[in-house]
Amino acid sequence: MTLSIDRHPATALSPNLKLKHIVQSLPKSVFAKDTTQAWLMVVKTIVAVTLGIAAIAFAPWYLLPLAWVFTGTAMTGCFVIGHDCAHRSFSTSRKVNDLVGHLFMLTLIYPFHGWRYGHNHHHKHTNKMDVDNAWQPWRPEDYKAAPTWLQVFYQAMRGRLWWLASLPHWALVHFDWRKFPAGKTRSDVKFSALVVIIGAAVMFPVMIGTIGIWGFVKFWLLPWLVYHFWMSTFTIVHHTAADIPFTPEGEWNEAIAQLSGTVHCDYPRWVEFLCHDINVHVPHHISTAIPSYRLRQAHEIIKANWGEYIKERKFTWEMMKDITDKCHLYEENEFYQTFREFDANN
């Protein structure tokens, strides 16, 4: 049986509702940039990553997995700082945003502008079928038409290997500036890609030359894979559930998509602390101008005004099992269909 989506929360909202109406319900204080708080984020992440590297260096072998998890989670804070810079919510200065964004995303080998332009597209078209570029499920007919190897790959990324899904997205999307519109956008993406390529060409040989291949794996690669676990997990949880529809362009409503198509998920507090509350995602989709250190304040206000339309969950392995077992293929009338159901019908 295909999964039926309860449309009530979305349809209960007036189709005339505009995103600006929700934004206007927020006080100006949640949009205020605070230089001290912004740079405290930077300090917190640098200290946390440094502590993680020290733990890797001195921990006995049986504690290394814990050190890798801590360090990789702290490295996710680097991404969140770059994320704020990309949305221009870190600083009032564009140059500061670009410089800090490039530096912190360089540590993750992420091209700043390539990611920035692609991510902004996601915000403009959240859960719009065939347009959104973040974890959009395939249609059954597209899956059926795909070659076998690609079907297997998609099954893995939508199943138990979801935590690796951000790796192909990173490798295939953000480096190829030819995929971006000609002009300033393409030039920006090319610049960021070259910064990362040249940076990696310098950093990796230096690391391997000084600490060896195992040192490179131990101090950078394994924490980096933990970062990708969080990158994949945060992003799939933000917009994927049996009760979150992907809507055709003609029926799509921006306000409803951003308010009811976005998930607030509670993680262990140490994860939220190291990742600068990136899990508080509903206000971020209401307005990307809200700095990460204001997200909790904004969420409480949005919840007070629009609480019945907000989706809140708690991170559990059971929740991840539910998403990866059920949310596979999507069709507007039938909603989500599992791979097993597709195979039974074909």
Short mmCIF file of C-alpha atoms in Angstrom, two decimals:
data_model
loop_
_atom_site.label_atom_id
_atom_site.label_comp_id
_atom_site.label_asym_id
_atom_site.label_seq_id
_atom_site.Cartn_x
_atom_site.Cartn_y
_atom_site.Cartn_z
CA MET A 1 0.00 0.00 0.00
CA THR A 2 1.35 3.42 -0.91
CA LEU A 3 1.71 6.00 1.80
CA SER A 4 -1.09 8.52 2.07
CA ILE A 5 -0.21 12.05 3.07
CA ASP A 6 -2.45 13.95 5.43
CA ARG A 7 -3.01 17.18 3.52
CA HIS A 8 -4.86 18.88 6.37
CA PRO A 9 -2.02 21.03 7.77
CA ALA A 10 -1.28 22.52 4.36
CA THR A 11 -4.80 22.87 3.06
CA ALA A 12 -5.99 24.36 6.37
CA LEU A 13 -3.79 27.34 5.58
CA SER A 14 -5.30 29.89 3.23
CA PRO A 15 -3.98 29.52 -0.33
CA ASN A 16 -3.70 33.32 -0.27
CA LEU A 17 -1.15 33.12 2.53
CA LYS A 18 2.12 34.74 1.50
CA LEU A 19 5.53 34.09 2.97
CA LYS A 20 5.76 37.79 3.80
CA HIS A 21 2.76 37.41 6.14
CA ILE A 22 4.70 34.92 8.25
CA VAL A 23 7.87 37.02 8.08
CA GLN A 24 5.92 40.07 9.24
CA SER A 25 4.77 38.16 12.33
CA LEU A 26 8.38 38.07 13.52
CA PRO A 27 9.99 40.91 15.49
CA LYS A 28 12.95 42.74 13.97
CA SER A 29 15.17 41.43 16.75
CA VAL A 30 15.36 37.95 15.20
CA PHE A 31 16.94 39.41 12.05
CA ALA A 32 19.56 41.47 13.89
CA LYS A 33 23.17 40.53 13.21
CA ASP A 34 25.40 40.49 16.27
CA THR A 35 29.10 40.64 15.45
CA THR A 36 30.10 39.26 18.85
CA GLN A 37 27.78 36.27 18.58
CA ALA A 38 28.87 35.58 15.01
CA TRP A 39 32.56 35.49 15.93
CA LEU A 40 31.81 33.45 19.05
CA MET A 41 30.49 30.80 16.66
CA VAL A 42 33.85 30.88 14.91
CA VAL A 43 35.77 30.58 18.19
CA LYS A 44 33.53 27.78 19.41
CA THR A 45 34.08 25.76 16.24
CA ILE A 46 37.83 26.32 16.14
CA VAL A 47 38.16 25.28 19.80
CA ALA A 48 35.92 22.23 19.30
CA VAL A 49 37.79 21.04 16.19
CA THR A 50 41.13 21.60 17.95
CA LEU A 51 39.97 19.57 20.95
CA GLY A 52 38.78 16.86 18.58
CA ILE A 53 42.14 16.70 16.80
CA ALA A 54 43.92 16.54 20.17
CA ALA A 55 41.61 13.70 21.20
CA ILE A 56 42.47 11.80 18.01
CA ALA A 57 46.17 12.36 18.65
CA PHE A 58 46.18 11.13 22.25
CA ALA A 59 43.21 8.76 22.55
CA PRO A 60 43.89 5.03 22.81
CA TRP A 61 42.82 3.07 19.75
CA TYR A 62 39.55 1.89 21.30
CA LEU A 63 38.42 5.50 21.88
CA LEU A 64 39.29 6.71 18.38
CA PRO A 65 35.74 6.17 17.03
CA LEU A 66 34.39 8.54 19.70
CA ALA A 67 37.09 11.09 18.84
CA TRP A 68 36.23 10.81 15.15
CA VAL A 69 32.52 11.32 15.84
CA PHE A 70 33.20 14.36 18.01
CA THR A 71 35.66 15.92 15.54
CA GLY A 72 33.45 15.29 12.52
CA THR A 73 30.47 16.81 14.32
CA ALA A 74 32.59 19.83 15.25
CA MET A 75 33.67 20.11 11.59
CA THR A 76 29.98 20.35 10.72
CA GLY A 77 30.11 23.66 12.60
CA CYS A 78 32.51 24.86 9.87
CA PHE A 79 29.80 24.16 7.33
CA VAL A 80 27.15 26.00 9.35
CA ILE A 81 29.37 29.09 9.56
CA GLY A 82 29.84 28.91 5.78
CA HIS A 83 26.10 28.40 5.47
CA ASP A 84 25.39 31.64 7.37
CA CYS A 85 27.96 33.43 5.22
CA ALA A 86 26.28 32.14 2.06
CA HIS A 87 22.96 33.56 3.24
CA ARG A 88 24.65 36.85 4.21
CA SER A 89 23.44 36.39 7.79
CA PHE A 90 26.93 36.15 9.30
CA SER A 91 28.11 39.70 8.64
CA THR A 92 26.79 42.95 7.19
CA SER A 93 29.87 42.98 4.94
CA ARG A 94 29.68 40.93 1.73
CA LYS A 95 33.47 40.70 1.65
CA VAL A 96 33.58 39.29 5.18
CA ASN A 97 30.86 36.77 4.33
CA ASP A 98 32.73 35.64 1.22
CA LEU A 99 36.12 35.43 2.94
CA VAL A 100 34.90 33.59 6.04
CA GLY A 101 32.64 31.38 3.95
CA HIS A 102 35.48 30.36 1.64
CA LEU A 103 37.89 29.67 4.52
CA PHE A 104 35.54 27.53 6.58
CA MET A 105 34.13 25.59 3.65
CA LEU A 106 37.66 25.04 2.35
CA THR A 107 38.30 22.89 5.42
CA LEU A 108 35.55 20.58 4.10
CA ILE A 109 36.68 20.84 0.45
CA TYR A 110 33.40 22.55 -0.44
CA PRO A 111 33.27 25.27 -3.13
CA PHE A 112 31.55 28.17 -1.39
CA HIS A 113 29.78 29.86 -4.32
CA GLY A 114 28.89 26.59 -6.04
CA TRP A 115 27.11 25.45 -2.92
CA ARG A 116 25.64 28.93 -2.25
CA TYR A 117 23.90 29.27 -5.61
CA GLY A 118 22.57 25.71 -5.55
CA HIS A 119 21.33 26.03 -1.99
CA ASN A 120 19.56 29.31 -2.70
CA HIS A 121 17.71 27.52 -5.50
CA HIS A 122 16.48 25.00 -2.93
CA HIS A 123 15.16 27.81 -0.72
CA LYS A 124 13.28 29.41 -3.61
CA HIS A 125 11.67 26.11 -4.66
CA THR A 126 11.37 24.06 -1.46
CA ASN A 127 9.47 20.79 -2.07
CA LYS A 128 8.45 21.89 -5.56
CA MET A 129 8.33 18.70 -7.62
CA ASP A 130 10.84 18.53 -10.50
CA VAL A 131 12.40 21.85 -9.45
CA ASP A 132 13.76 21.50 -5.89
CA ASN A 133 17.33 20.18 -5.89
CA ALA A 134 17.56 18.85 -2.32
CA TRP A 135 16.55 15.23 -1.69
CA GLN A 136 13.73 15.32 -4.24
CA PRO A 137 12.41 11.77 -4.67
CA TRP A 138 12.31 10.21 -8.12
CA ARG A 139 9.07 9.54 -9.92
CA PRO A 140 8.31 5.83 -10.50
CA GLU A 141 8.52 6.26 -14.27
CA ASP A 142 11.95 7.89 -14.04
CA TYR A 143 13.20 5.13 -11.77
CA LYS A 144 11.86 2.49 -14.16
CA ALA A 145 13.59 4.12 -17.12
CA ALA A 146 16.96 4.38 -15.34
CA PRO A 147 19.69 1.80 -16.01
CA THR A 148 20.07 -0.94 -13.41
CA TRP A 149 23.28 0.47 -11.91
CA LEU A 150 21.60 3.82 -11.34
CA GLN A 151 18.56 2.17 -9.75
CA VAL A 152 20.87 0.31 -7.35
CA PHE A 153 22.70 3.54 -6.56
CA TYR A 154 19.42 5.38 -5.89
CA GLN A 155 18.18 2.53 -3.69
CA ALA A 156 21.34 2.76 -1.60
CA MET A 157 21.15 6.54 -1.20
CA ARG A 158 17.45 6.35 -0.26
CA GLY A 159 18.01 3.36 1.99
CA ARG A 160 20.51 2.38 4.66
CA LEU A 161 23.37 4.27 2.99
CA TRP A 162 21.56 7.61 3.16
CA TRP A 163 24.44 8.94 5.26
CA LEU A 164 26.73 8.81 2.21
CA ALA A 165 24.32 10.63 -0.11
CA SER A 166 25.91 14.05 0.30
CA LEU A 167 29.20 12.70 -1.12
CA PRO A 168 28.03 12.29 -4.75
CA HIS A 169 26.08 15.52 -4.41
CA TRP A 170 29.29 17.28 -3.30
CA ALA A 171 31.39 15.73 -6.06
CA LEU A 172 29.00 16.08 -8.99
CA VAL A 173 27.20 19.37 -8.41
CA HIS A 174 29.43 22.08 -6.95
CA PHE A 175 32.64 21.83 -8.96
CA ASP A 176 31.35 21.96 -12.54
CA TRP A 177 30.93 25.69 -13.22
CA ARG A 178 29.67 24.92 -16.73
CA LYS A 179 26.35 23.87 -15.18
CA PHE A 180 25.78 27.40 -13.87
CA PRO A 181 24.49 30.42 -15.85
CA ALA A 182 27.16 32.29 -17.77
CA GLY A 183 28.33 35.59 -16.34
CA LYS A 184 28.98 36.49 -12.71
CA THR A 185 27.38 33.32 -11.34
CA ARG A 186 29.63 31.05 -13.38
CA SER A 187 32.69 33.16 -12.60
CA ASP A 188 31.93 32.98 -8.88
CA VAL A 189 31.47 29.21 -8.99
CA LYS A 190 34.67 28.77 -11.01
CA PHE A 191 36.62 30.88 -8.52
CA SER A 192 35.36 28.87 -5.54
CA ALA A 193 36.01 25.55 -7.26
CA LEU A 194 39.58 26.58 -8.07
CA VAL A 195 40.13 27.77 -4.49
CA VAL A 196 39.14 24.31 -3.25
CA ILE A 197 41.03 22.38 -5.94
CA ILE A 198 44.24 24.37 -5.39
CA GLY A 199 43.76 24.28 -1.62
CA ALA A 200 43.37 20.48 -1.65
CA ALA A 201 46.34 20.13 -4.00
CA VAL A 202 48.46 21.94 -1.43
CA MET A 203 46.97 20.70 1.86
CA PHE A 204 46.66 17.00 1.15
CA PRO A 205 50.27 16.38 0.01
CA VAL A 206 51.53 18.44 2.96
CA MET A 207 49.41 16.38 5.38
CA ILE A 208 50.44 13.07 3.85
CA GLY A 209 54.07 14.17 3.71
CA THR A 210 54.13 15.14 7.39
CA ILE A 211 51.83 12.62 9.11
CA GLY A 212 51.62 9.86 6.50
CA ILE A 213 48.67 8.28 4.75
CA TRP A 214 47.26 6.81 7.98
CA GLY A 215 47.61 10.22 9.63
CA PHE A 216 45.66 11.78 6.76
CA VAL A 217 42.93 9.16 7.12
CA LYS A 218 42.94 9.39 10.91
CA PHE A 219 42.96 13.16 11.33
CA TRP A 220 40.97 14.33 8.30
CA LEU A 221 39.26 11.71 6.15
CA LEU A 222 37.35 9.83 8.85
CA PRO A 223 36.12 13.01 10.62
CA TRP A 224 35.19 14.36 7.17
CA LEU A 225 33.03 11.27 6.59
CA VAL A 226 31.34 11.89 9.95
CA TYR A 227 30.64 15.42 8.73
CA HIS A 228 28.99 13.94 5.64
CA PHE A 229 26.89 11.71 7.88
CA TRP A 230 25.48 14.83 9.52
CA MET A 231 25.22 16.71 6.22
CA SER A 232 23.17 13.87 4.72
CA THR A 233 21.10 13.31 7.85
CA PHE A 234 20.21 16.94 8.51
CA THR A 235 19.18 17.53 4.90
CA ILE A 236 17.08 14.40 4.40
CA VAL A 237 15.28 14.90 7.72
CA HIS A 238 14.56 18.57 6.96
CA HIS A 239 12.10 17.80 4.16
CA THR A 240 11.44 14.06 3.94
CA ALA A 241 8.56 12.30 5.68
CA ALA A 242 5.41 10.48 4.65
CA ASP A 243 3.33 13.52 5.60
CA ILE A 244 5.40 16.08 3.66
CA PRO A 245 4.26 16.42 0.04
CA PHE A 246 6.29 17.42 -2.99
CA THR A 247 3.90 19.65 -4.90
CA PRO A 248 3.63 20.26 -8.66
CA GLU A 249 4.69 23.73 -9.74
CA GLY A 250 1.15 24.85 -10.59
CA GLU A 251 -0.15 23.94 -7.12
CA TRP A 252 2.91 24.98 -5.12
CA ASN A 253 2.49 27.65 -2.45
CA GLU A 254 5.70 29.16 -1.10
CA ALA A 255 4.39 29.95 2.37
CA ILE A 256 2.86 26.50 2.89
CA ALA A 257 5.99 24.77 1.58
CA GLN A 258 8.32 26.69 3.87
CA LEU A 259 6.11 26.44 6.97
CA SER A 260 4.64 22.95 6.70
CA GLY A 261 7.16 21.31 4.37
CA THR A 262 10.10 21.89 6.72
CA VAL A 263 10.90 19.81 9.80
CA HIS A 264 12.21 20.90 13.16
CA CYS A 265 14.11 17.95 14.60
CA ASP A 266 15.62 17.71 18.07
CA TYR A 267 19.01 16.02 18.24
CA PRO A 268 21.21 15.34 21.28
CA ARG A 269 22.07 18.75 22.72
CA TRP A 270 25.82 18.32 22.21
CA VAL A 271 25.18 17.84 18.48
CA GLU A 272 23.02 20.96 18.31
CA PHE A 273 25.67 22.90 20.25
CA LEU A 274 28.51 21.92 17.91
CA CYS A 275 26.33 22.41 14.80
CA HIS A 276 25.04 25.87 15.82
CA ASP A 277 21.34 24.86 15.92
CA ILE A 278 21.14 24.05 12.20
CA ASN A 279 18.39 21.59 13.19
CA VAL A 280 16.07 24.53 14.06
CA HIS A 281 15.09 24.66 10.43
CA VAL A 282 11.58 26.12 10.13
CA PRO A 283 12.56 29.77 10.80
CA HIS A 284 15.51 29.40 8.44
CA HIS A 285 13.06 28.57 5.65
CA ILE A 286 10.75 31.39 6.63
CA SER A 287 13.68 33.78 6.18
CA THR A 288 17.31 33.02 5.42
CA ALA A 289 18.18 36.43 6.90
CA ILE A 290 17.81 35.03 10.43
CA PRO A 291 21.27 34.28 11.87
CA SER A 292 21.73 30.79 13.30
CA TYR A 293 22.05 32.15 16.85
CA ARG A 294 18.54 33.66 16.54
CA LEU A 295 16.84 30.52 15.22
CA ARG A 296 15.55 29.26 18.57
CA GLN A 297 14.03 32.62 19.42
CA ALA A 298 12.38 32.80 16.00
CA HIS A 299 11.14 29.22 16.26
CA GLU A 300 9.33 29.87 19.53
CA ILE A 301 7.55 32.88 18.00
CA ILE A 302 6.59 30.98 14.85
CA LYS A 303 5.40 28.09 16.99
CA ALA A 304 3.24 30.43 19.07
CA ASN A 305 1.63 31.90 15.94
CA TRP A 306 1.54 28.91 13.57
CA GLY A 307 2.19 25.95 15.86
CA GLU A 308 -0.47 23.62 14.49
CA TYR A 309 1.15 23.74 11.03
CA ILE A 310 4.73 23.07 12.20
CA LYS A 311 6.26 19.60 12.14
CA GLU A 312 8.49 18.77 15.09
CA ARG A 313 10.29 15.48 15.54
CA LYS A 314 13.00 13.93 17.68
CA PHE A 315 15.98 12.25 16.06
CA THR A 316 15.92 8.50 16.60
CA TRP A 317 17.19 5.56 14.61
CA GLU A 318 13.57 4.45 14.35
CA MET A 319 12.73 7.73 12.60
CA MET A 320 15.61 7.23 10.16
CA LYS A 321 14.46 3.65 9.55
CA ASP A 322 10.96 4.93 8.82
CA ILE A 323 12.24 7.48 6.29
CA THR A 324 14.64 5.11 4.56
CA ASP A 325 12.16 2.21 4.50
CA LYS A 326 9.21 4.16 3.13
CA CYS A 327 10.09 7.41 1.34
CA HIS A 328 11.46 6.09 -1.94
CA LEU A 329 9.44 6.99 -5.04
CA TYR A 330 6.87 9.74 -5.34
CA GLU A 331 3.82 10.43 -7.47
CA GLU A 332 1.47 13.32 -6.79
CA ASN A 333 -1.70 11.24 -6.57
CA GLU A 334 -0.28 8.11 -4.93
CA PHE A 335 2.32 9.89 -2.75
CA TYR A 336 5.24 7.79 -1.51
CA GLN A 337 5.83 4.27 -2.77
CA THR A 338 8.49 1.88 -1.51
CA PHE A 339 10.88 0.02 -3.79
CA ARG A 340 9.23 -3.23 -2.75
CA GLU A 341 5.80 -1.92 -3.75
CA PHE A 342 7.18 -0.71 -7.07
CA ASP A 343 8.70 -4.12 -7.79
CA ALA A 344 5.43 -5.86 -6.86
CA ASN A 345 3.50 -3.68 -9.32
CA ASN A 346 6.03 -3.97 -12.14
#
